[in-house]
Amino acid sequence: MTKTVTVLGTGLMGAGMARNLADAGLDVTVWNRNADKARPLAEAGATVAEDLTRAVSSAEVIVTMLFDADAVAGVMEQALPAADSRAVWVQSSTVGVGGTAQLAELAEQHGVGFVDAPVLGTKQPAEQGTLTVLAGGPSRLRDAVSAVFEAIGSNTIWVGEQPGDGHRLKLVANSWVLSVVGATAQAVGMAEGLDIDPRRFLEAISGGPLDCAYTQLKGDAMIKGEFPASFTLGGAVKDTALIAEAMRAGNTDDRLMWALNEQFQAAVDAGYGSEDMAAVVRAVHRSE
Ligand code: NAP
């Protein structure tokens, strides 16, 4: 059974994941580009590595939870030469279908196993160990990663044997998540613009077939104007572009997703990029 795990990237998601891996009794090493974000994990029992190659050299499993494909490739190009050839790389950052193929190729060049393992759930499920892991990778690697998936999530769906199998389902699920956030912002912003208390909208759908727990959660944040990040607007811009590209590859109309991408981008341009994606409401209706 796997005992040593290294987590590269201790942002909103990676920090909670690393904490749960340590709580599960695994020997955890963490590394982050800005080491200040990794240091608090020492309290949870993780070893905080300042040096990337040392961080991965004795890992049986390496988990990447970085912003995008370029960030993951840049970090892993440096880290992989120091990794054990028996190591398995669990790639959980959302990098898209093309990005996953590129990273799987990098793993192959270095002779390490690769599991495409994006996750569903935001900061709180990452902290609670209740993510859903959408995995794509060869069955021979499942035993090596099972302790990691059990520690970070409450559910693992093995979608298929190939890299990209996990990511295609992840992008389908994120298309729904981001559409719900965009549609909620549209309704809340429209209500404000028409001098209707947006709380009346949440009350009107509450408890019936139109209701959605995520709309209640994000709608409440939009109305209060409180946007502590669980999933940043910058991430929403990245993911809507990745989803639209996957849609095009699958001959699916991508116009709605590009419209959402523009809406999230407008909120980033208005200065909300590091805030929660609920701040997209600021680009829907401006009070002035
Ligand atoms: P985050 O808090 O913004 O963390 C991003 C991480 O990437 C940080 O560790 C950051 O390091 C690192 N990074 C960015 N650019 C880098 C570069 N060029 N080189 C090295 N490191 C770099 O993001 P997050 O929410 O944890 O998301 C991480 C991944 O999980 C993303 O792919 C995201 O789409 C995905 N995801 C997020 C959620 C969510 O709800 N938040 C849910 C599912 C999946 P620094 O701290 O040094 O900047």
Short mmCIF file of C-alpha atoms and ligand atoms in Angstrom, two decimals:
data_model
loop_
_atom_site.label_atom_id
_atom_site.label_comp_id
_atom_site.label_asym_id
_atom_site.label_seq_id
_atom_site.Cartn_x
_atom_site.Cartn_y
_atom_site.Cartn_z
CA MET A 1 0.00 0.00 0.00
CA THR A 2 1.16 3.54 -0.82
CA LYS A 3 2.75 5.34 2.13
CA THR A 4 4.56 8.37 0.73
CA VAL A 5 2.72 11.11 -1.15
CA THR A 6 3.91 14.48 -2.39
CA VAL A 7 1.42 17.26 -3.14
CA LEU A 8 2.65 19.95 -5.52
CA GLY A 9 0.44 23.02 -5.14
CA THR A 10 -1.12 24.02 -1.83
CA GLY A 11 -3.63 26.62 -2.99
CA LEU A 12 -7.34 26.60 -2.16
CA MET A 13 -7.68 22.93 -3.11
CA GLY A 14 -4.23 21.40 -2.59
CA ALA A 15 -3.92 22.55 1.04
CA GLY A 16 -7.11 20.75 2.13
CA MET A 17 -6.20 17.66 0.12
CA ALA A 18 -2.72 17.50 1.70
CA ARG A 19 -4.20 17.88 5.20
CA ASN A 20 -6.57 14.96 4.62
CA LEU A 21 -3.75 12.81 3.24
CA ALA A 22 -1.74 13.48 6.40
CA ASP A 23 -4.80 12.84 8.61
CA ALA A 24 -5.20 9.47 6.86
CA GLY A 25 -1.74 8.46 8.13
CA LEU A 26 0.19 8.88 4.89
CA ASP A 27 3.69 10.30 4.89
CA VAL A 28 3.00 13.62 3.13
CA THR A 29 5.42 16.14 1.63
CA VAL A 30 4.12 19.44 0.28
CA TRP A 31 5.68 21.97 -2.05
CA ASN A 32 4.29 25.28 -3.30
CA ARG A 33 5.90 27.92 -5.52
CA ASN A 34 5.21 30.47 -2.80
CA ALA A 35 6.38 28.45 0.22
CA ASP A 36 4.40 30.63 2.66
CA LYS A 37 1.22 28.87 1.55
CA ALA A 38 2.71 25.42 2.25
CA ARG A 39 4.23 26.13 5.68
CA PRO A 40 0.98 25.94 7.73
CA LEU A 41 0.70 22.28 6.65
CA ALA A 42 3.62 21.40 8.94
CA GLU A 43 1.11 21.59 11.82
CA ALA A 44 -0.87 18.82 10.14
CA GLY A 45 2.24 16.61 10.06
CA ALA A 46 3.33 17.26 6.47
CA THR A 47 6.97 17.83 5.56
CA VAL A 48 7.26 21.22 3.88
CA ALA A 49 9.84 21.08 1.08
CA GLU A 50 11.46 24.23 -0.25
CA ASP A 51 13.23 22.30 -3.00
CA LEU A 52 11.05 20.80 -5.73
CA THR A 53 13.31 17.92 -6.71
CA ARG A 54 13.80 16.87 -3.07
CA ALA A 55 10.04 17.06 -2.60
CA VAL A 56 9.40 14.34 -5.18
CA SER A 57 12.48 12.10 -4.93
CA SER A 58 11.04 9.55 -2.49
CA ALA A 59 7.35 9.85 -3.38
CA GLU A 60 5.37 6.78 -4.40
CA VAL A 61 2.54 9.07 -5.53
CA ILE A 62 2.92 12.66 -6.77
CA VAL A 63 -0.27 14.75 -6.80
CA THR A 64 -0.34 17.95 -8.89
CA MET A 65 -2.94 20.58 -7.92
CA LEU A 66 -1.71 23.68 -9.80
CA PHE A 67 -3.53 26.35 -11.77
CA ASP A 68 -3.34 25.21 -15.38
CA ALA A 69 -1.54 22.98 -17.90
CA ASP A 70 1.38 25.39 -18.35
CA ALA A 71 1.96 25.60 -14.59
CA VAL A 72 1.82 21.80 -14.24
CA ALA A 73 4.14 21.20 -17.22
CA GLY A 74 6.64 23.80 -15.97
CA VAL A 75 6.76 22.24 -12.50
CA MET A 76 6.80 18.60 -13.62
CA GLU A 77 9.49 19.15 -16.27
CA GLN A 78 11.75 20.10 -13.35
CA ALA A 79 10.44 17.50 -10.91
CA LEU A 80 10.18 14.34 -13.03
CA PRO A 81 13.92 13.76 -13.57
CA ALA A 82 14.20 13.41 -9.77
CA ALA A 83 11.20 11.08 -9.39
CA ASP A 84 11.44 7.34 -8.81
CA SER A 85 10.56 5.41 -11.98
CA ARG A 86 7.97 3.43 -9.96
CA ALA A 87 6.18 6.65 -8.92
CA VAL A 88 2.62 7.31 -10.04
CA TRP A 89 1.61 10.85 -10.98
CA VAL A 90 -1.97 11.77 -10.01
CA GLN A 91 -2.83 14.84 -12.09
CA SER A 92 -5.80 16.58 -10.40
CA SER A 93 -5.49 20.17 -11.72
CA THR A 94 -8.12 21.11 -14.32
CA VAL A 95 -6.06 21.30 -17.51
CA GLY A 96 -8.48 20.28 -20.28
CA VAL A 97 -8.38 17.41 -22.73
CA GLY A 98 -5.42 18.71 -24.78
CA GLY A 99 -3.50 19.61 -21.61
CA THR A 100 -4.05 16.12 -20.21
CA ALA A 101 -2.68 14.51 -23.39
CA GLN A 102 0.38 16.75 -23.23
CA LEU A 103 1.03 15.91 -19.55
CA ALA A 104 0.46 12.17 -20.08
CA GLU A 105 3.08 12.34 -22.82
CA LEU A 106 5.48 14.04 -20.40
CA ALA A 107 4.91 11.25 -17.86
CA GLU A 108 5.59 8.63 -20.53
CA GLN A 109 8.84 10.33 -21.54
CA HIS A 110 10.00 9.99 -17.93
CA GLY A 111 8.64 6.45 -17.47
CA VAL A 112 6.27 7.22 -14.58
CA GLY A 113 2.66 6.05 -14.32
CA PHE A 114 -0.02 8.66 -14.99
CA VAL A 115 -3.58 8.90 -13.68
CA ASP A 116 -5.85 11.66 -14.96
CA ALA A 117 -7.75 12.52 -11.75
CA PRO A 118 -9.62 15.84 -11.79
CA VAL A 119 -11.97 16.42 -8.86
CA LEU A 120 -15.48 17.73 -8.33
CA GLY A 121 -16.08 19.91 -5.28
CA THR A 122 -14.58 23.21 -4.16
CA LYS A 123 -12.54 24.42 -1.16
CA GLN A 124 -14.84 23.12 1.57
CA PRO A 125 -15.14 19.54 0.19
CA ALA A 126 -11.34 19.58 -0.31
CA GLU A 127 -10.95 20.47 3.38
CA GLN A 128 -13.53 17.89 4.45
CA GLY A 129 -12.13 15.08 2.28
CA THR A 130 -15.41 14.76 0.40
CA LEU A 131 -14.33 15.44 -3.17
CA THR A 132 -15.47 13.24 -6.05
CA VAL A 133 -12.49 11.94 -8.02
CA LEU A 134 -13.07 11.36 -11.74
CA ALA A 135 -10.28 9.00 -12.69
CA GLY A 136 -8.86 7.86 -16.00
CA GLY A 137 -5.88 5.54 -16.03
CA PRO A 138 -4.75 1.94 -16.39
CA SER A 139 -6.26 -0.57 -13.94
CA ARG A 140 -2.77 -1.74 -12.94
CA LEU A 141 -2.26 1.67 -11.20
CA ARG A 142 -5.50 1.61 -9.19
CA ASP A 143 -4.06 -0.08 -6.09
CA ALA A 144 -1.20 2.45 -5.96
CA VAL A 145 -3.57 5.43 -5.87
CA SER A 146 -6.52 4.04 -3.89
CA ALA A 147 -5.29 5.25 -0.46
CA VAL A 148 -4.85 8.75 -1.92
CA PHE A 149 -8.31 8.85 -3.47
CA GLU A 150 -9.91 7.51 -0.26
CA ALA A 151 -8.23 10.27 1.78
CA ILE A 152 -9.17 13.20 -0.46
CA GLY A 153 -12.63 12.11 -1.54
CA SER A 154 -15.82 10.35 -0.58
CA ASN A 155 -16.41 8.98 -4.06
CA THR A 156 -14.16 7.83 -6.92
CA ILE A 157 -15.55 7.25 -10.39
CA TRP A 158 -13.17 5.31 -12.65
CA VAL A 159 -14.35 6.65 -15.98
CA GLY A 160 -11.93 4.67 -18.16
CA GLU A 161 -8.40 3.45 -18.73
CA GLN A 162 -7.08 6.37 -20.79
CA PRO A 163 -5.76 9.80 -19.79
CA GLY A 164 -8.52 12.24 -20.73
CA ASP A 165 -11.33 9.91 -19.64
CA GLY A 166 -11.53 11.65 -16.24
CA HIS A 167 -11.15 15.09 -17.77
CA ARG A 168 -13.93 14.73 -20.32
CA LEU A 169 -16.42 13.98 -17.53
CA LYS A 170 -14.93 16.76 -15.37
CA LEU A 171 -15.51 19.31 -18.17
CA VAL A 172 -19.08 18.09 -18.66
CA ALA A 173 -19.74 18.53 -14.92
CA ASN A 174 -18.02 21.94 -14.84
CA SER A 175 -20.11 23.09 -17.82
CA TRP A 176 -23.13 22.61 -15.59
CA VAL A 177 -21.55 24.19 -12.46
CA LEU A 178 -20.38 27.31 -14.30
CA SER A 179 -23.68 27.64 -16.17
CA VAL A 180 -25.59 27.52 -12.86
CA VAL A 181 -23.35 30.27 -11.44
CA GLY A 182 -23.75 32.40 -14.58
CA ALA A 183 -27.53 31.89 -14.66
CA THR A 184 -27.82 32.68 -10.94
CA ALA A 185 -25.84 35.90 -11.41
CA GLN A 186 -28.06 36.80 -14.36
CA ALA A 187 -31.25 36.36 -12.31
CA VAL A 188 -29.88 38.18 -9.24
CA GLY A 189 -28.47 41.02 -11.37
CA MET A 190 -31.65 41.31 -13.41
CA ALA A 191 -33.77 41.47 -10.24
CA GLU A 192 -31.56 44.27 -8.89
CA GLY A 193 -31.85 46.12 -12.21
CA LEU A 194 -35.65 45.86 -12.14
CA ASP A 195 -35.87 46.98 -8.49
CA ILE A 196 -36.97 43.54 -7.33
CA ASP A 197 -35.34 42.33 -4.11
CA PRO A 198 -33.24 39.39 -5.41
CA ARG A 199 -34.07 37.49 -2.20
CA ARG A 200 -37.61 37.20 -3.61
CA PHE A 201 -36.12 35.22 -6.53
CA LEU A 202 -34.39 32.76 -4.16
CA GLU A 203 -37.62 32.48 -2.12
CA ALA A 204 -39.69 31.95 -5.27
CA ILE A 205 -37.70 28.89 -6.39
CA SER A 206 -37.04 27.56 -2.86
CA GLY A 207 -38.12 23.98 -2.18
CA GLY A 208 -39.67 23.35 -5.59
CA PRO A 209 -38.43 21.61 -8.75
CA LEU A 210 -36.70 24.83 -9.88
CA ASP A 211 -34.58 25.00 -6.75
CA CYS A 212 -30.86 24.22 -6.64
CA ALA A 213 -28.70 24.22 -3.50
CA TYR A 214 -25.83 25.77 -5.46
CA THR A 215 -28.06 28.66 -6.62
CA GLN A 216 -29.11 29.29 -3.00
CA LEU A 217 -25.44 29.24 -1.87
CA LYS A 218 -24.00 31.40 -4.64
CA GLY A 219 -27.10 33.62 -4.88
CA ASP A 220 -26.81 34.43 -1.16
CA ALA A 221 -23.13 35.39 -1.64
CA MET A 222 -24.03 37.55 -4.64
CA ILE A 223 -26.75 39.38 -2.71
CA LYS A 224 -24.49 39.95 0.30
CA GLY A 225 -21.58 40.96 -1.95
CA GLU A 226 -19.31 38.54 -0.06
CA PHE A 227 -16.83 36.77 -2.33
CA PRO A 228 -14.17 34.89 -0.29
CA ALA A 229 -12.73 32.50 -2.88
CA SER A 230 -13.77 28.87 -3.08
CA PHE A 231 -13.35 28.77 -6.86
CA THR A 232 -11.80 31.91 -8.30
CA LEU A 233 -13.13 33.96 -11.20
CA GLY A 234 -9.74 33.44 -12.88
CA GLY A 235 -10.37 29.68 -12.67
CA ALA A 236 -13.85 30.15 -14.14
CA VAL A 237 -12.39 32.00 -17.15
CA LYS A 238 -9.83 29.21 -17.64
CA ASP A 239 -12.40 26.43 -17.30
CA THR A 240 -15.06 27.96 -19.57
CA ALA A 241 -12.41 28.20 -22.33
CA LEU A 242 -11.34 24.56 -21.76
CA ILE A 243 -15.00 23.46 -21.82
CA ALA A 244 -15.76 25.40 -25.01
CA GLU A 245 -12.71 23.87 -26.72
CA ALA A 246 -13.84 20.38 -25.70
CA MET A 247 -17.36 21.16 -26.95
CA ARG A 248 -16.01 22.20 -30.33
CA ALA A 249 -13.95 18.99 -30.52
CA GLY A 250 -17.16 17.03 -29.78
CA ASN A 251 -19.25 18.91 -32.40
CA THR A 252 -21.32 20.57 -29.66
CA ASP A 253 -22.44 24.19 -30.02
CA ASP A 254 -20.09 26.25 -27.85
CA ARG A 255 -21.71 29.71 -28.12
CA LEU A 256 -23.32 29.66 -24.68
CA MET A 257 -20.02 28.66 -23.06
CA TRP A 258 -18.08 31.44 -24.83
CA ALA A 259 -20.73 33.93 -23.68
CA LEU A 260 -20.17 32.75 -20.11
CA ASN A 261 -16.41 32.99 -20.65
CA GLU A 262 -16.82 36.65 -21.69
CA GLN A 263 -19.03 37.35 -18.67
CA PHE A 264 -16.48 35.85 -16.24
CA GLN A 265 -13.67 37.70 -18.07
CA ALA A 266 -15.57 41.00 -17.68
CA ALA A 267 -15.66 40.49 -13.91
CA VAL A 268 -11.91 39.71 -13.92
CA ASP A 269 -11.32 42.90 -15.92
CA ALA A 270 -13.35 44.79 -13.30
CA GLY A 271 -10.77 43.68 -10.70
CA TYR A 272 -12.40 40.59 -9.14
CA GLY A 273 -10.06 37.90 -10.60
CA SER A 274 -8.91 36.43 -7.28
CA GLU A 275 -12.36 36.54 -5.70
CA ASP A 276 -14.97 33.81 -5.84
CA MET A 277 -16.69 33.18 -9.17
CA ALA A 278 -19.92 34.46 -7.55
CA ALA A 279 -18.44 37.94 -8.13
CA VAL A 280 -19.45 37.50 -11.77
CA VAL A 281 -22.66 39.21 -10.62
CA ARG A 282 -20.64 42.46 -10.59
CA ALA A 283 -20.31 42.18 -14.39
CA VAL A 284 -24.02 41.46 -14.85
CA HIS A 285 -25.50 44.49 -13.12
CA ARG A 286 -23.76 47.62 -11.98
CA SER A 287 -25.64 49.75 -9.51
CA GLU A 288 -24.17 53.06 -10.76
P1 NAP B 1 -5.38 28.40 -6.40
O1 NAP B 1 -5.77 28.53 -4.99
O2 NAP B 1 -5.35 29.62 -7.26
O3 NAP B 1 -3.94 27.70 -6.44
C1 NAP B 1 -3.22 27.65 -7.64
C2 NAP B 1 -1.92 26.92 -7.38
O4 NAP B 1 -1.18 26.89 -8.60
C3 NAP B 1 -1.03 27.61 -6.34
O5 NAP B 1 -0.35 26.58 -5.65
C4 NAP B 1 -0.09 28.42 -7.22
O6 NAP B 1 1.14 28.71 -6.59
C5 NAP B 1 0.13 27.43 -8.33
N1 NAP B 1 0.66 28.02 -9.55
C6 NAP B 1 0.02 28.87 -10.41
N2 NAP B 1 0.82 29.16 -11.44
C7 NAP B 1 2.00 28.51 -11.24
C8 NAP B 1 3.20 28.39 -11.95
N3 NAP B 1 3.38 29.02 -13.13
N4 NAP B 1 4.19 27.62 -11.43
C9 NAP B 1 4.03 26.98 -10.25
N5 NAP B 1 2.89 27.03 -9.52
C10 NAP B 1 1.89 27.77 -10.02
O7 NAP B 1 -6.25 27.36 -7.21
P2 NAP B 1 -7.12 26.12 -6.70
O8 NAP B 1 -8.53 26.56 -6.57
O9 NAP B 1 -6.45 25.42 -5.59
O10 NAP B 1 -7.09 25.24 -8.04
C11 NAP B 1 -6.03 24.36 -8.35
C12 NAP B 1 -6.50 23.52 -9.53
O11 NAP B 1 -7.67 22.78 -9.15
C13 NAP B 1 -6.93 24.35 -10.76
O12 NAP B 1 -6.61 23.65 -11.93
C14 NAP B 1 -8.44 24.43 -10.60
O13 NAP B 1 -9.11 24.64 -11.83
C15 NAP B 1 -8.74 23.06 -10.03
N6 NAP B 1 -9.99 22.95 -9.25
C16 NAP B 1 -10.37 23.97 -8.43
C17 NAP B 1 -11.54 23.84 -7.71
C18 NAP B 1 -12.02 24.92 -6.78
O14 NAP B 1 -13.20 24.90 -6.45
N7 NAP B 1 -11.19 25.84 -6.33
C19 NAP B 1 -12.30 22.68 -7.81
C20 NAP B 1 -11.88 21.65 -8.65
C21 NAP B 1 -10.70 21.80 -9.36
P3 NAP B 1 1.35 30.11 -5.80
O15 NAP B 1 0.63 29.92 -4.48
O16 NAP B 1 2.82 30.22 -5.65
O17 NAP B 1 0.74 31.20 -6.65
#
